[in-house]
Amino acid sequence: MRTMAELELPVRNWVPDWLGLVSLFLIILPVTMLNGSYTGSMLEVSSTLGTNKEDITMGFYAASAGMAIAYPIAPKILAAFSSKFLLLQNMLIQFFLSWICAHSQQVDILIVSSFFIGFLKGFLMLWFIRRAQKIFSRDNVRSEFYSYFYPLVYGGGQLSMIITAELAYYYNWKYMYYFMMFLILLAILAVIICFRHDRPLKKLSIGELHIREMMIISAALLMLMYVINYGKVLDWMSSPRICLYIVVAPMLIALFVWIQYHSKTPYVSLAPLYHFKTLLGYFYMILVMFFSTSTTLMTNYMSTILHVDSTRTYSIYIYLLPGYVLGAFVCFWWFRWQHWRFRFLIAGGMACFAVFFGILYFTVSPDSTYEMLFFPIFLRGFGMLVLIIAFALFAVENLHPKTFLSNAFFLIVFRSVLSPVMATSFYSNLLYNLQQKYMHSLSENFTLVDPLAASKYANALNSNLAQGHGYAEASQMATTTLYSTLQQQSLLLALKEILGYLFVVAIVIAIVSRFIPFHKTVRINFAKAGDDTV
């Protein structure tokens, strides 16, 4: 086990190495799980506050945007403050932001608080990475470190979704914030007891923080997210705000790029965007998150077709965790042995998504069971983590160490912000339009002239009459039953069509990836420990 001096962890003299290590992971636990809004409690929060599901989605991804904004300046903040001061101040602010989220009735406050929670998480994440890479990879091999780091980060996010769904379902949606606040307090207590101030505070000029650039790109990202996320709810161009943001957001992005291009000390270097391999890595990351976000389709299927409650709907995603572990294990040994070409690993990861979509396409039906989804979810987790680790390595292979932080910024923006928001909006809009199409198609012939429709109507009518309802009320209830049947069938047909297209696209990408000459090897050592990891 590494000593605390090797990890640069400023613990008190009486603290043994094992306790210092426990305190380190006690600090990172709430960091990986914390957010301003939690998709696991989406139904409870939206029904209690009278908001749309899109509001929770916006808050959830606003935290990722905040983390991306923080990452380029994180080394300067870490260099200016002692570890104890940084940890205490950062976690105290996150504690109060979580309290605001728990008691606020305004969606805008929730979204802004989520953004700043993500912003503060960025500093703690880099602080942890600089120490964790020495624990997970003694020889500073990037592939080994990623094989430990990514399961930890994504596993924490999944546990957060499951735990908050349970708390919101059985108690109250506010309890999920109280739970996270409790974890933060435990981490603060560990810092107070075990840590010491290792150095005095340093002066940090405002100019070094690039406040102007951060405000410009933050506004642009949030505007883009707003347009993509709320487009269906606000009927796209019918909303003056969306029309305004569509014009202003690209202008702000262009201004941001222009400032960075002409700056001698840019906030974000544009160098990663000049490398084809890095752009190819970003492209595959976007594809991976686009496919992974398709689990929103499963949520609709489980709640509407299988009639599974919200807590069981989100608890099924616990089967992602063994998939993450297996994917990390495969990547660890794949890159250590280097016996097979990189493209075989990529084709295998994409094949997992193809099998995932294929199983869903051929098994989703009203007669299907909840348990049949366990294996597809496992495959999705396995394929996702394999591709995330592989292209995280691939994207930085030819980059200069000084551009690693800029690469982390672009990676988070593309992978964790824009791609899942676009995918969520795409699946939501496509599912709605296809469901309306099939609803119209099915209802044209679903009349009492149809023997099947007449039989279902008669059975429902007789059942309602037998329960003591009057004829008019029983007739209305029987009509509602038929309408519910049509809704379920149209949703099922829409899901089948989307899953079918995704199945074909995943197969094509897997086959094409098999023949792309990515390169012969991706063994990379750490040039600057952890500064590029996200």
PDB file of N, CA, C and O in Angstrom, residues 37 42 46 51-61 107 111 225-226 228-234 424-425 428-429:
ATOM      1  N   SER A  37     -29.868  17.544  -9.367  1.00  0.00           N
ATOM      2  CA  SER A  37     -31.136  16.869  -9.610  1.00  0.00           C
ATOM      3  C   SER A  37     -30.840  15.436 -10.001  1.00  0.00           C
ATOM      4  O   SER A  37     -29.803  15.157 -10.610  1.00  0.00           O
ATOM      5  N   MET A  42     -37.208  11.367 -10.820  1.00  0.00           N
ATOM      6  CA  MET A  42     -37.811  12.301 -11.762  1.00  0.00           C
ATOM      7  C   MET A  42     -39.326  12.376 -11.621  1.00  0.00           C
ATOM      8  O   MET A  42     -39.919  13.461 -11.581  1.00  0.00           O
ATOM      9  N   SER A  46     -41.210  15.799 -10.289  1.00  0.00           N
ATOM     10  CA  SER A  46     -42.038  16.502 -11.267  1.00  0.00           C
ATOM     11  C   SER A  46     -43.502  16.532 -10.837  1.00  0.00           C
ATOM     12  O   SER A  46     -44.194  17.535 -11.047  1.00  0.00           O
ATOM     13  N   THR A  51     -43.649  20.198 -12.235  1.00  0.00           N
ATOM     14  CA  THR A  51     -42.716  20.545 -13.304  1.00  0.00           C
ATOM     15  C   THR A  51     -42.700  19.451 -14.363  1.00  0.00           C
ATOM     16  O   THR A  51     -43.295  18.386 -14.195  1.00  0.00           O
ATOM     17  N   ASN A  52     -42.006  19.725 -15.450  1.00  0.00           N
ATOM     18  CA  ASN A  52     -41.818  18.725 -16.506  1.00  0.00           C
ATOM     19  C   ASN A  52     -40.601  17.856 -16.197  1.00  0.00           C
ATOM     20  O   ASN A  52     -39.696  18.258 -15.466  1.00  0.00           O
ATOM     21  N   LYS A  53     -40.587  16.681 -16.803  1.00  0.00           N
ATOM     22  CA  LYS A  53     -39.421  15.811 -16.659  1.00  0.00           C
ATOM     23  C   LYS A  53     -38.182  16.471 -17.259  1.00  0.00           C
ATOM     24  O   LYS A  53     -37.060  16.222 -16.817  1.00  0.00           O
ATOM     25  N   GLU A  54     -38.414  17.305 -18.270  1.00  0.00           N
ATOM     26  CA  GLU A  54     -37.287  17.993 -18.907  1.00  0.00           C
ATOM     27  C   GLU A  54     -36.548  18.906 -17.942  1.00  0.00           C
ATOM     28  O   GLU A  54     -35.344  19.164 -18.109  1.00  0.00           O
ATOM     29  N   ASP A  55     -37.249  19.424 -16.930  1.00  0.00           N
ATOM     30  CA  ASP A  55     -36.587  20.276 -15.940  1.00  0.00           C
ATOM     31  C   ASP A  55     -35.544  19.492 -15.149  1.00  0.00           C
ATOM     32  O   ASP A  55     -34.450  19.988 -14.878  1.00  0.00           O
ATOM     33  N   ILE A  56     -35.882  18.260 -14.771  1.00  0.00           N
ATOM     34  CA  ILE A  56     -34.947  17.421 -14.027  1.00  0.00           C
ATOM     35  C   ILE A  56     -33.770  17.034 -14.931  1.00  0.00           C
ATOM     36  O   ILE A  56     -32.615  17.013 -14.494  1.00  0.00           O
ATOM     37  N   THR A  57     -34.076  16.722 -16.186  1.00  0.00           N
ATOM     38  CA  THR A  57     -33.008  16.369 -17.128  1.00  0.00           C
ATOM     39  C   THR A  57     -32.049  17.543 -17.318  1.00  0.00           C
ATOM     40  O   THR A  57     -30.822  17.361 -17.352  1.00  0.00           O
ATOM     41  N   MET A  58     -32.595  18.745 -17.427  1.00  0.00           N
ATOM     42  CA  MET A  58     -31.760  19.933 -17.596  1.00  0.00           C
ATOM     43  C   MET A  58     -30.839  20.127 -16.397  1.00  0.00           C
ATOM     44  O   MET A  58     -29.638  20.404 -16.552  1.00  0.00           O
ATOM     45  N   GLY A  59     -31.381  19.969 -15.189  1.00  0.00           N
ATOM     46  CA  GLY A  59     -30.570  20.116 -13.999  1.00  0.00           C
ATOM     47  C   GLY A  59     -29.481  19.060 -13.905  1.00  0.00           C
ATOM     48  O   GLY A  59     -28.343  19.343 -13.512  1.00  0.00           O
ATOM     49  N   PHE A  60     -29.831  17.829 -14.296  1.00  0.00           N
ATOM     50  CA  PHE A  60     -28.875  16.718 -14.217  1.00  0.00           C
ATOM     51  C   PHE A  60     -27.658  16.967 -15.115  1.00  0.00           C
ATOM     52  O   PHE A  60     -26.511  16.803 -14.688  1.00  0.00           O
ATOM     53  N   TYR A  61     -27.892  17.382 -16.347  1.00  0.00           N
ATOM     54  CA  TYR A  61     -26.772  17.598 -17.267  1.00  0.00           C
ATOM     55  C   TYR A  61     -26.116  18.964 -17.089  1.00  0.00           C
ATOM     56  O   TYR A  61     -24.988  19.169 -17.554  1.00  0.00           O
ATOM     57  N   VAL A 107     -37.672  25.904 -10.504  1.00  0.00           N
ATOM     58  CA  VAL A 107     -36.847  25.065 -11.365  1.00  0.00           C
ATOM     59  C   VAL A 107     -35.554  25.775 -11.752  1.00  0.00           C
ATOM     60  O   VAL A 107     -34.483  25.152 -11.815  1.00  0.00           O
ATOM     61  N   ILE A 111     -31.680  24.340 -11.425  1.00  0.00           N
ATOM     62  CA  ILE A 111     -30.740  24.187 -12.536  1.00  0.00           C
ATOM     63  C   ILE A 111     -29.437  24.932 -12.258  1.00  0.00           C
ATOM     64  O   ILE A 111     -28.339  24.400 -12.473  1.00  0.00           O
ATOM     65  N   MET A 225     -28.237  23.486 -24.458  1.00  0.00           N
ATOM     66  CA  MET A 225     -28.946  22.452 -23.713  1.00  0.00           C
ATOM     67  C   MET A 225     -30.429  22.792 -23.576  1.00  0.00           C
ATOM     68  O   MET A 225     -31.288  21.905 -23.681  1.00  0.00           O
ATOM     69  N   TYR A 226     -30.724  24.057 -23.365  1.00  0.00           N
ATOM     70  CA  TYR A 226     -32.124  24.477 -23.243  1.00  0.00           C
ATOM     71  C   TYR A 226     -32.883  24.220 -24.539  1.00  0.00           C
ATOM     72  O   TYR A 226     -34.006  23.691 -24.518  1.00  0.00           O
ATOM     73  N   ILE A 228     -32.181  22.090 -26.991  1.00  0.00           N
ATOM     74  CA  ILE A 228     -32.313  20.653 -27.266  1.00  0.00           C
ATOM     75  C   ILE A 228     -33.291  19.995 -26.308  1.00  0.00           C
ATOM     76  O   ILE A 228     -34.123  19.165 -26.703  1.00  0.00           O
ATOM     77  N   ASN A 229     -33.229  20.384 -25.045  1.00  0.00           N
ATOM     78  CA  ASN A 229     -34.017  19.717 -24.014  1.00  0.00           C
ATOM     79  C   ASN A 229     -35.488  20.121 -24.036  1.00  0.00           C
ATOM     80  O   ASN A 229     -36.379  19.273 -23.880  1.00  0.00           O
ATOM     81  N   TYR A 230     -35.758  21.408 -24.232  1.00  0.00           N
ATOM     82  CA  TYR A 230     -37.130  21.906 -24.139  1.00  0.00           C
ATOM     83  C   TYR A 230     -37.816  22.079 -25.492  1.00  0.00           C
ATOM     84  O   TYR A 230     -38.924  22.598 -25.553  1.00  0.00           O
ATOM     85  N   GLY A 231     -37.153  21.650 -26.566  1.00  0.00           N
ATOM     86  CA  GLY A 231     -37.724  21.859 -27.891  1.00  0.00           C
ATOM     87  C   GLY A 231     -39.111  21.275 -28.047  1.00  0.00           C
ATOM     88  O   GLY A 231     -40.036  21.946 -28.535  1.00  0.00           O
ATOM     89  N   LYS A 232     -39.308  20.022 -27.637  1.00  0.00           N
ATOM     90  CA  LYS A 232     -40.610  19.378 -27.795  1.00  0.00           C
ATOM     91  C   LYS A 232     -41.663  20.020 -26.907  1.00  0.00           C
ATOM     92  O   LYS A 232     -42.810  20.231 -27.326  1.00  0.00           O
ATOM     93  N   VAL A 233     -41.283  20.357 -25.678  1.00  0.00           N
ATOM     94  CA  VAL A 233     -42.235  20.931 -24.723  1.00  0.00           C
ATOM     95  C   VAL A 233     -42.729  22.290 -25.196  1.00  0.00           C
ATOM     96  O   VAL A 233     -43.925  22.606 -25.094  1.00  0.00           O
ATOM     97  N   LEU A 234     -41.823  23.113 -25.740  1.00  0.00           N
ATOM     98  CA  LEU A 234     -42.164  24.477 -26.153  1.00  0.00           C
ATOM     99  C   LEU A 234     -42.480  24.591 -27.635  1.00  0.00           C
ATOM    100  O   LEU A 234     -42.626  25.691 -28.154  1.00  0.00           O
ATOM    101  N   THR A 424     -31.341  12.103 -25.517  1.00  0.00           N
ATOM    102  CA  THR A 424     -32.603  12.106 -24.768  1.00  0.00           C
ATOM    103  C   THR A 424     -33.697  12.818 -25.543  1.00  0.00           C
ATOM    104  O   THR A 424     -34.832  12.332 -25.641  1.00  0.00           O
ATOM    105  N   SER A 425     -33.366  13.978 -26.116  1.00  0.00           N
ATOM    106  CA  SER A 425     -34.345  14.721 -26.908  1.00  0.00           C
ATOM    107  C   SER A 425     -34.733  13.949 -28.166  1.00  0.00           C
ATOM    108  O   SER A 425     -35.914  13.890 -28.530  1.00  0.00           O
ATOM    109  N   SER A 428     -36.974  10.953 -27.236  1.00  0.00           N
ATOM    110  CA  SER A 428     -38.271  11.441 -26.760  1.00  0.00           C
ATOM    111  C   SER A 428     -39.144  11.912 -27.916  1.00  0.00           C
ATOM    112  O   SER A 428     -40.327  11.557 -28.009  1.00  0.00           O
ATOM    113  N   ASN A 429     -38.557  12.725 -28.816  1.00  0.00           N
ATOM    114  CA  ASN A 429     -39.327  13.233 -29.954  1.00  0.00           C
ATOM    115  C   ASN A 429     -39.705  12.125 -30.924  1.00  0.00           C
ATOM    116  O   ASN A 429     -40.850  12.068 -31.398  1.00  0.00           O
TER     117      ASN A 429
END
